């Protein structure tokens, strides 16, 4: 059954994987190596001198209770973003899948938010929830709820989660929709003839068949929540109020690019590298077992 | 028609480029957009038109932090500009980078431009001068916090808009009356750390950090948890709990509320003048920043915020001559006076202040001289010369977080400031280690 091509020489296969290896080396291994190297120093911002401190940067970070607290914040944030971007996407994809007329328009509309850059999305949401002039906070005020994300940490977290998840819903929708389309009609029809109603068919047939896609999206969304959300956080809360929305990657950005503390910033990216590596290993080792290809 | 115009513009830019090739080019990176960006461009154009040896090329590199980062990244890539605008918070970073910057007094001496550091206003210059009196960077835009009053909102709440608000004790009474009169937003602020801690300390002549606020050495420690600061923040915290002080954010978010007429009192930079005078549809007024009578009989001076121009290392001697010429041009009274009057920033030379006065600007625009008086009325002390702390941008972030804890009622002022000191000191030690 399995298709396997065997090459006769070494040259061709090497040539074929060379571009990928080269790209990984230049854009991944080299910068990652640099980060690890730099994490052992406290350099001055201009690169004029650097003092070797061994693991001093890591010691400094892990001894800081606010840095340790950022791990918890990151976990809460990532779980919320992943759930809030995947569940609605799946729901919308299921609806779009059943749509016969106008599904093209519906699909296109749903994809639009993905084209909005995270920082811009942040500003849009910030405007709507601005404590004094925001439309939504005004309506909430009419209902008797005093929205104030500049002082209320929970509300701030909610806002950055929504702003981060919003654009991702489109991306996830696309994948879920394609996956749903590839579920064989015959299996579903057979179940329908056997009397299985919609939700039963969905949970026992459709969902298991799209688990590869769901698993892929899980990995991709966790990575997104970890690495690509600092634009949103920077524009909406800058990590506040207090430290309630300071996630690990935002601290990397803030310490490196605002504070010019490149040693600490590099050490943080190394820690982040390990955390995400570990998470991915866990995902592949345990969750993938439940995936049916 | 449009095509013709752009063709013309293209042709003229070609000619300009041609001329530029014969002239020595000076790169100037700054952080201004909008109205301020136009004013900077106008200054540069005026300089370029005034002589034919040098051409200054100005470019906008983002906000203050981004501009500093662009300069640092460019230096690492050996493509640094000649002149880099750095906000006052980055001063210690630049000063510590001896190999990257060329002190302004040196540039001026070498270029042979006329330069008298005594011509600059002491409390502005002091921020950018070594303890030996050498000026390291040229002050460019400097402002200081004042109290903005919405007179209409005061009247609407039944408070006499002419009430004396020189002291925070008096402001406290006014806030009570405003609240009782139905005002939803009695007091709002911008730049909380800069106004309510950094300037507060200088204004009451108490230290913000040891070693003369960092001027005398890198081994400085924060002293912002002193009794005066705690008393002020406790009062502010109570006002926040009672809905008399409304917190809107870490930067100048409150400006939008004040300009829209929603708030009665607003502590903000004197440079808020440009925005407030153009947008406010109510009767507004500038008052000196209040002080606590209980802490000081009379206020010391406030300190500045804003940016200065740093000259970067690694360029040719004749280029530095152009830099010197340009910096002297920026310091001339005419240029400074019009900058001061257009923006609300302080004039950096005494002569520019005198010129503005003789032009009758202060009479026509009452209150615009309050910032100047507040800065210059007294000779600065070791506590009010300015601040020079490494990693200060991050320390401000920590202070912001701790202040938010006070406003939210999660921490007492004392707990919050003790924590700010502990966390800030850790960063100061790192900065010391990096620059030893």
XYZ file of N, CA and C in Angstrom, chain B residues 10-211:
606
model
N 8.971 65.563 -9.078
C 9.994 64.558 -9.348
C 11.264 65.234 -9.883
N 11.044 66.133 -10.843
C 12.179 66.836 -11.446
C 12.916 67.632 -10.376
N 12.171 68.318 -9.536
C 12.823 69.150 -8.538
C 13.542 68.285 -7.506
N 12.971 67.104 -7.226
C 13.664 66.244 -6.271
C 14.951 65.699 -6.875
N 14.954 65.529 -8.213
C 16.176 65.106 -8.887
C 17.250 66.177 -8.743
N 16.806 67.416 -8.961
C 17.741 68.536 -8.843
C 18.269 68.601 -7.412
N 17.339 68.453 -6.473
C 17.722 68.508 -5.064
C 18.752 67.432 -4.758
N 18.513 66.235 -5.306
C 19.428 65.129 -5.071
C 20.795 65.447 -5.657
N 20.778 66.146 -6.798
C 22.001 66.533 -7.475
C 22.824 67.471 -6.599
N 22.107 68.456 -6.053
C 22.781 69.426 -5.185
C 23.311 68.704 -3.948
N 22.455 67.821 -3.415
C 22.810 67.131 -2.188
C 24.128 66.386 -2.335
N 24.370 65.885 -3.560
C 25.591 65.113 -3.784
C 26.830 65.977 -3.557
N 26.685 67.261 -3.832
C 27.825 68.158 -3.665
C 27.961 68.620 -2.221
N 26.914 68.431 -1.435
C 26.944 68.898 -0.058
C 27.196 67.743 0.890
N 27.609 68.089 2.100
C 27.807 67.070 3.111
C 26.463 66.763 3.758
N 26.151 65.482 3.818
C 24.835 65.105 4.321
C 24.876 64.784 5.815
N 23.880 65.238 6.528
C 23.773 64.952 7.959
C 22.434 64.272 8.224
N 22.498 63.056 8.732
C 21.261 62.305 9.006
C 20.733 62.648 10.396
N 19.437 62.907 10.469
C 18.794 63.289 11.731
C 17.554 62.413 11.910
N 17.587 61.539 12.931
C 16.449 60.655 13.192
C 15.663 61.187 14.381
N 14.351 61.291 14.203
C 13.535 61.822 15.296
C 12.246 61.030 15.470
N 11.452 61.407 16.449
C 10.287 60.608 16.835
C 8.981 61.378 16.662
N 8.996 62.405 15.828
C 7.802 63.254 15.759
C 6.952 63.011 14.521
N 5.651 62.959 14.726
C 4.717 62.877 13.600
C 3.735 64.023 13.742
N 2.773 64.063 12.828
C 1.700 65.043 12.926
C 2.225 66.453 12.916
N 1.617 67.306 13.728
C 1.977 68.721 13.764
C 3.451 68.898 14.153
N 3.889 68.129 15.152
C 5.286 68.250 15.590
C 6.244 67.836 14.485
N 5.862 66.799 13.736
C 6.693 66.341 12.624
C 6.840 67.437 11.575
N 5.732 68.139 11.294
C 5.773 69.233 10.315
C 6.699 70.342 10.794
N 6.617 70.637 12.091
C 7.438 71.720 12.628
C 8.929 71.368 12.563
N 9.254 70.096 12.829
C 10.653 69.663 12.731
C 11.118 69.782 11.280
N 10.273 69.308 10.351
C 10.627 69.379 8.935
C 10.857 70.822 8.517
N 10.035 71.727 9.051
C 10.178 73.143 8.705
C 11.506 73.696 9.219
N 11.887 73.291 10.425
C 13.177 73.736 10.977
C 14.327 73.270 10.086
N 14.241 71.987 9.676
C 15.298 71.412 8.845
C 15.369 72.123 7.494
N 14.197 72.353 6.890
C 14.160 73.043 5.595
C 14.773 74.433 5.714
N 14.448 75.105 6.801
C 14.959 76.456 6.994
C 16.491 76.432 7.080
N 16.998 75.427 7.825
C 18.455 75.324 7.946
C 19.089 75.042 6.584
N 18.513 74.100 5.844
C 19.077 73.735 4.544
C 19.071 74.915 3.588
N 18.031 75.732 3.679
C 17.931 76.877 2.779
C 18.888 77.986 3.195
N 19.272 77.989 4.482
C 20.077 79.104 4.992
C 21.555 79.020 4.616
N 22.024 77.865 4.179
C 23.438 77.730 3.815
C 23.566 76.642 2.739
N 24.735 76.504 2.150
C 24.828 75.568 1.023
C 25.880 74.472 1.231
N 26.537 74.452 2.398
C 27.579 73.451 2.617
C 27.026 72.109 3.071
N 25.945 72.173 3.830
C 25.432 70.947 4.437
C 23.963 70.768 4.100
N 23.559 69.523 4.073
C 22.126 69.280 3.956
C 21.731 68.268 5.033
N 20.757 68.677 5.852
C 20.272 67.794 6.908
C 19.103 66.996 6.355
N 19.162 65.682 6.526
C 18.074 64.822 6.067
C 17.364 64.294 7.312
N 16.111 64.683 7.496
C 15.392 64.243 8.700
C 14.538 63.033 8.372
N 14.502 62.048 9.270
C 13.551 60.952 9.083
C 12.912 60.542 10.397
N 11.643 60.204 10.292
C 10.847 59.772 11.432
C 11.058 58.282 11.638
N 11.372 57.873 12.873
C 11.663 56.463 13.126
C 10.716 55.826 14.135
N 9.505 56.346 14.257
C 8.562 55.753 15.213
C 8.501 56.562 16.497
N 7.902 55.982 17.535
C 7.788 56.711 18.802
C 9.147 56.769 19.502
N 9.180 57.362 20.683
C 10.457 57.552 21.378
C 11.240 56.242 21.529
N 10.572 55.203 22.039
C 11.267 53.932 22.265
C 11.775 53.358 20.951
N 10.922 53.434 19.930
C 11.294 52.865 18.629
C 12.457 53.622 18.001
N 12.477 54.940 18.175
C 13.556 55.737 17.618
C 14.881 55.365 18.279
N 14.846 55.231 19.616
C 16.061 54.840 20.334
C 16.534 53.466 19.860
N 15.590 52.542 19.704
C 15.941 51.210 19.243
C 16.511 51.218 17.835
N 15.919 52.055 16.984
C 16.404 52.151 15.608
C 17.845 52.646 15.635
N 18.123 53.610 16.494
C 19.477 54.157 16.601
C 20.454 53.109 17.096
N 20.031 52.343 18.099
C 20.903 51.313 18.664
C 21.175 50.215 17.635
N 20.109 49.775 16.964
C 20.273 48.729 15.948
C 21.177 49.223 14.835
N 21.002 50.489 14.436
C 21.809 51.046 13.360
C 23.269 51.130 13.786
N 23.494 51.466 15.061
C 24.872 51.556 15.540
C 25.545 50.191 15.482
N 24.775 49.174 15.868
C 25.327 47.816 15.838
C 25.666 47.403 14.405
N 24.889 47.924 13.449
C 25.135 47.602 12.042
C 26.064 48.627 11.399
N 26.602 49.538 12.196
C 27.489 50.610 11.744
C 26.854 51.490 10.676
N 25.566 51.738 10.829
C 24.890 52.639 9.909
C 24.147 53.702 10.687
N 24.739 54.142 11.772
C 24.053 55.080 12.664
C 23.927 56.463 12.034
N 22.862 57.182 12.405
C 22.710 58.555 11.919
C 23.705 59.454 12.654
N 23.803 60.700 12.207
C 24.677 61.643 12.907
C 23.994 62.114 14.188
N 22.691 62.407 14.049
C 21.952 62.945 15.193
C 20.770 62.031 15.503
N 20.654 61.649 16.757
C 19.564 60.766 17.176
C 18.792 61.433 18.302
N 17.469 61.461 18.155
C 16.639 62.014 19.227
C 16.387 60.920 20.255
N 16.702 61.214 21.520
C 16.479 60.230 22.587
C 15.669 60.880 23.696
N 14.612 60.212 24.139
C 13.787 60.796 25.203
C 14.528 60.781 26.529
N 14.055 61.589 27.474
C 14.830 61.844 28.687
C 15.068 60.560 29.472
N 14.146 59.603 29.331
C 14.263 58.331 30.024
C 15.477 57.529 29.542
N 15.878 57.738 28.287
C 17.014 57.007 27.721
C 18.346 57.685 27.997
N 18.313 58.790 28.748
C 19.536 59.571 28.962
C 20.662 58.741 29.579
N 20.338 57.982 30.641
C 21.380 57.204 31.314
C 21.967 56.156 30.373
N 21.110 55.558 29.554
C 21.567 54.562 28.581
C 22.588 55.182 27.633
N 22.287 56.382 27.142
C 23.182 57.041 26.198
C 24.473 57.483 26.885
N 24.325 57.994 28.103
C 25.504 58.486 28.807
C 26.490 57.371 29.096
N 25.930 56.188 29.386
C 26.789 55.056 29.723
C 27.499 54.518 28.488
N 26.992 54.863 27.302
C 27.545 54.331 26.063
C 28.599 55.279 25.502
N 29.689 55.427 26.254
C 30.721 56.384 25.869
C 31.278 56.147 24.472
N 31.364 54.888 24.049
C 31.944 54.593 22.747
C 30.993 54.829 21.597
N 29.738 55.105 21.917
C 28.746 55.236 20.853
C 28.351 56.681 20.604
N 28.548 57.537 21.593
C 28.097 58.921 21.425
C 29.277 59.882 21.496
N 29.094 60.974 20.809
C 30.098 62.038 20.828
C 29.458 63.203 21.563
N 30.010 63.585 22.727
C 29.354 64.625 23.523
C 29.196 65.923 22.750
N 28.069 66.596 22.971
C 27.764 67.799 22.210
C 28.804 68.894 22.440
N 29.294 69.022 23.676
C 30.268 70.099 23.923
C 31.530 69.891 23.074
N 31.873 68.614 22.835
C 33.029 68.287 22.005
C 32.761 68.629 20.544
N 31.573 68.228 20.077
C 31.189 68.507 18.691
C 31.254 70.003 18.452
N 30.720 70.758 19.400
C 30.669 72.209 19.245
C 32.071 72.803 19.233
N 32.931 72.318 20.128
C 34.285 72.852 20.198
C 35.032 72.578 18.896
N 34.884 71.357 18.374
C 35.594 70.987 17.157
C 35.078 71.721 15.932
N 33.772 71.957 15.910
C 33.187 72.570 14.714
C 33.435 74.074 14.702
N 33.852 74.614 15.820
C 34.132 76.042 15.870
C 32.880 76.903 15.910
N 31.721 76.250 16.067
C 30.478 77.013 16.161
C 30.452 77.745 17.502
N 29.784 78.871 17.532
C 29.695 79.596 18.793
C 28.820 78.797 19.738
N 29.332 78.540 20.907
C 28.578 77.701 21.836
C 28.866 78.167 23.255
N 27.806 78.593 23.919
C 27.944 79.033 25.296
C 26.911 78.275 26.108
N 27.373 77.317 26.882
C 26.403 76.461 27.573
C 25.620 77.239 28.629
N 26.112 78.442 29.015
C 25.367 79.239 29.991
C 24.115 79.874 29.390
N 24.033 79.852 28.064
C 22.865 80.449 27.423
C 21.625 79.587 27.604
N 21.828 78.325 27.985
C 20.700 77.407 28.099
C 20.093 77.468 29.501
N 18.799 77.278 29.581
C 18.105 77.323 30.874
C 18.640 76.216 31.776
N 19.054 76.591 32.989
C 19.742 75.663 33.888
C 19.011 74.368 34.127
N 17.712 74.452 34.427
C 16.999 73.239 34.807
C 16.717 72.340 33.603
N 16.834 72.897 32.395
C 16.700 72.056 31.197
C 18.043 71.398 30.903
N 19.063 72.243 30.878
C 20.417 71.807 30.561
C 20.919 70.762 31.568
N 20.560 70.990 32.844
C 21.062 70.143 33.923
C 20.814 68.670 33.696
N 19.693 68.375 33.072
C 19.317 66.987 32.847
C 20.339 66.287 31.956
N 20.959 67.049 31.053
C 21.810 66.445 30.033
C 23.276 66.823 30.205
N 23.634 67.279 31.406
C 24.986 67.754 31.655
C 25.654 66.880 32.697
N 26.962 66.637 32.538
C 27.670 65.843 33.543
C 27.817 66.661 34.819
N 28.225 65.986 35.893
C 28.408 66.712 37.149
C 29.533 67.728 37.022
N 30.431 67.556 36.008
C 31.495 68.536 35.787
C 31.009 69.725 34.961
N 29.776 69.653 34.477
C 29.228 70.780 33.726
C 29.376 70.683 32.222
N 29.761 69.520 31.710
C 29.864 69.358 30.260
C 28.527 68.899 29.683
N 28.096 69.606 28.644
C 26.806 69.258 28.049
C 26.984 68.090 27.077
N 26.251 67.009 27.332
C 26.444 65.795 26.532
C 25.505 65.721 25.352
N 24.287 66.230 25.519
C 23.350 66.225 24.397
C 22.618 67.553 24.394
N 22.078 67.902 23.247
C 21.411 69.196 23.130
C 19.930 69.043 23.451
N 19.446 69.749 24.489
C 18.018 69.664 24.789
C 17.222 70.082 23.553
N 16.197 69.332 23.216
C 15.436 69.681 22.012
C 14.016 70.082 22.382
N 13.233 69.107 22.820
C 11.876 69.441 23.263
C 11.756 69.086 24.734
N 11.460 70.071 25.541
C 11.356 69.853 26.976
C 10.056 70.459 27.476
N 9.372 69.703 28.308
C 8.140 70.239 28.886
C 8.141 69.885 30.356
N 7.171 70.388 31.078
C 7.079 70.115 32.498
C 5.602 70.055 32.862
N 5.228 69.283 33.902
C 3.799 69.129 34.173
C 3.157 70.356 34.820
N 1.932 70.623 34.432
C 1.149 71.718 35.014
C -0.266 71.201 35.274
N -1.090 72.037 35.898
C -2.484 71.671 36.152
C -3.380 72.379 35.145
N -4.115 71.595 34.376
C -5.059 72.160 33.411
C -6.446 72.171 34.042
N -7.154 73.280 33.882
C -8.460 73.428 34.526
C -9.529 73.682 33.468
N -10.609 72.905 33.538
C -11.781 73.141 32.698
C -12.715 74.045 33.499
N -12.684 75.329 33.201
C -13.437 76.304 34.013
C -14.942 76.086 33.901
N -15.395 75.691 32.713
C -16.829 75.460 32.529
C -17.324 74.319 33.407
N -16.504 73.256 33.494
C -16.904 72.111 34.313
C -16.939 72.501 35.787
N -16.024 73.364 36.199
C -16.020 73.836 37.584
C -17.319 74.581 37.877
N -17.671 75.526 36.998
C -18.901 76.301 37.200
C -20.114 75.391 37.208
N -20.142 74.432 36.278
C -21.298 73.538 36.162
C -21.520 72.763 37.454
N -20.427 72.448 38.161
C -20.564 71.703 39.408
C -20.736 72.653 40.601
N -20.863 73.923 40.303
C -21.094 74.882 41.375
C -19.837 75.254 42.149
N -18.675 75.137 41.510
C -17.424 75.509 42.176
C -16.888 76.758 41.488
N -16.465 77.721 42.279
C -15.914 78.940 41.711
C -14.644 78.611 40.926
N -14.615 78.869 39.609
C -13.444 78.490 38.814
C -12.183 79.263 39.192
N -12.342 80.337 39.967
C -11.157 81.089 40.376
C -10.592 80.623 41.712
N -11.169 79.548 42.278
C -10.677 79.020 43.544
C -9.170 78.785 43.484
N -8.481 79.124 44.558
C -7.040 78.894 44.631
C -6.775 77.386 44.686
N -5.953 76.903 43.774
C -5.598 75.472 43.785
C -4.085 75.302 43.755
N -3.403 76.141 44.546
C -1.940 76.062 44.577
C -1.466 74.823 45.308
N -2.239 74.361 46.265
C -1.789 73.213 47.054
C -2.727 72.031 46.841
N -2.206 70.830 47.106
C -3.024 69.631 46.974
C -4.109 69.624 48.044
N -3.848 70.273 49.213
C -4.881 70.376 50.241
C -6.106 71.085 49.660
N -5.838 72.205 48.950
C -6.939 72.951 48.343
C -7.592 72.146 47.227
N -6.768 71.445 46.441
C -7.326 70.626 45.362
C -8.258 69.561 45.959
N -7.838 68.978 47.105
C -8.676 67.979 47.768
C -10.064 68.516 48.071
N -10.114 69.755 48.592
C -11.420 70.372 48.888
C -12.232 70.565 47.614
N -11.526 71.035 46.560
C -12.221 71.266 45.288
C -12.783 69.949 44.739
N -12.014 68.869 44.883
C -12.484 67.568 44.389
C -13.755 67.147 45.122
N -13.791 67.392 46.462
C -14.998 67.079 47.234
C -16.194 67.832 46.670
N -15.962 69.134 46.428
C -17.067 69.969 45.936
C -17.504 69.535 44.543
N -16.519 69.205 43.699
C -16.851 68.783 42.336
C -17.700 67.515 42.364
N -17.280 66.571 43.207
C -18.002 65.306 43.314
C -19.421 65.566 43.807
N -19.508 66.401 44.839
C -20.826 66.724 45.394
C -21.678 67.450 44.364
N -21.020 68.213 43.476
C -21.746 68.957 42.452
C -22.113 68.112 41.250
N -21.833 66.813 41.306
C -22.260 65.912 40.238
C -21.251 65.711 39.124
N -19.999 66.118 39.341
C -18.976 65.908 38.309
C -18.497 64.451 38.365
N -18.582 63.754 37.206
C -18.190 62.337 37.160
C -16.680 62.141 37.125
N -15.995 63.134 36.597
C -14.547 62.982 36.424
C -13.852 64.230 36.957
N -13.714 64.323 38.286
C -13.108 65.536 38.854
C -11.635 65.712 38.473
N -10.851 64.601 38.546
C -9.414 64.724 38.274
C -8.941 63.550 37.429
N -8.118 63.868 36.444
C -7.545 62.826 35.605
C -6.088 63.207 35.382
N -5.242 62.222 35.056
C -3.831 62.559 34.860
C -3.270 61.869 33.630
N -2.170 62.405 33.129
C -1.367 61.722 32.120
C -0.061 61.351 32.796
N 0.701 60.416 32.228
C 2.073 60.117 32.669
C 2.209 60.092 34.181
N 1.518 59.164 34.815
C 1.429 59.159 36.275
C 2.772 59.110 36.996
N 3.712 58.292 36.506
C 4.990 58.193 37.214
C 5.760 59.504 37.079
N 5.767 60.068 35.889
C 6.509 61.297 35.630
C 5.962 62.443 36.491
N 4.627 62.555 36.554
C 4.040 63.689 37.262
C 3.944 63.445 38.763
N 3.390 62.289 39.158
C 3.053 62.101 40.570
C 4.155 61.448 41.389
N 5.250 61.061 40.744
C 6.391 60.584 41.530
C 7.677 61.349 41.200
N 8.048 61.363 39.916
C 9.331 61.978 39.566
C 9.278 63.492 39.801
N 8.278 64.142 39.207
C 8.164 65.574 39.411
C 7.737 65.910 40.830
N 6.869 65.078 41.387
C 6.433 65.299 42.761
C 7.642 65.397 43.687
N 8.597 64.469 43.524
C 9.765 64.436 44.397
C 10.612 65.694 44.229
N 10.884 66.068 42.982
C 11.697 67.261 42.729
C 11.004 68.504 43.282
N 9.704 68.580 43.066
C 8.904 69.752 43.435
C 8.876 69.956 44.950
N 8.978 68.838 45.687
C 8.986 68.918 47.147
C 10.393 68.749 47.702
N 11.376 68.772 46.809
C 12.779 68.675 47.198
C 13.077 67.440 48.048
N 12.495 66.314 47.670
C 12.846 65.046 48.321
C 13.456 64.146 47.246
N 14.387 63.266 47.634
C 15.046 62.447 46.613
C 14.123 61.387 46.008
N 14.314 61.132 44.731
C 13.602 60.041 44.045
C 14.500 58.812 44.062
N 15.823 59.076 44.010
C 16.806 57.994 44.081
C 18.049 58.532 44.780
N 18.843 57.606 45.326
C 20.062 58.033 46.019
C 21.113 58.485 45.011
N 22.269 58.941 45.485
C 23.342 59.440 44.616
C 22.824 60.570 43.741
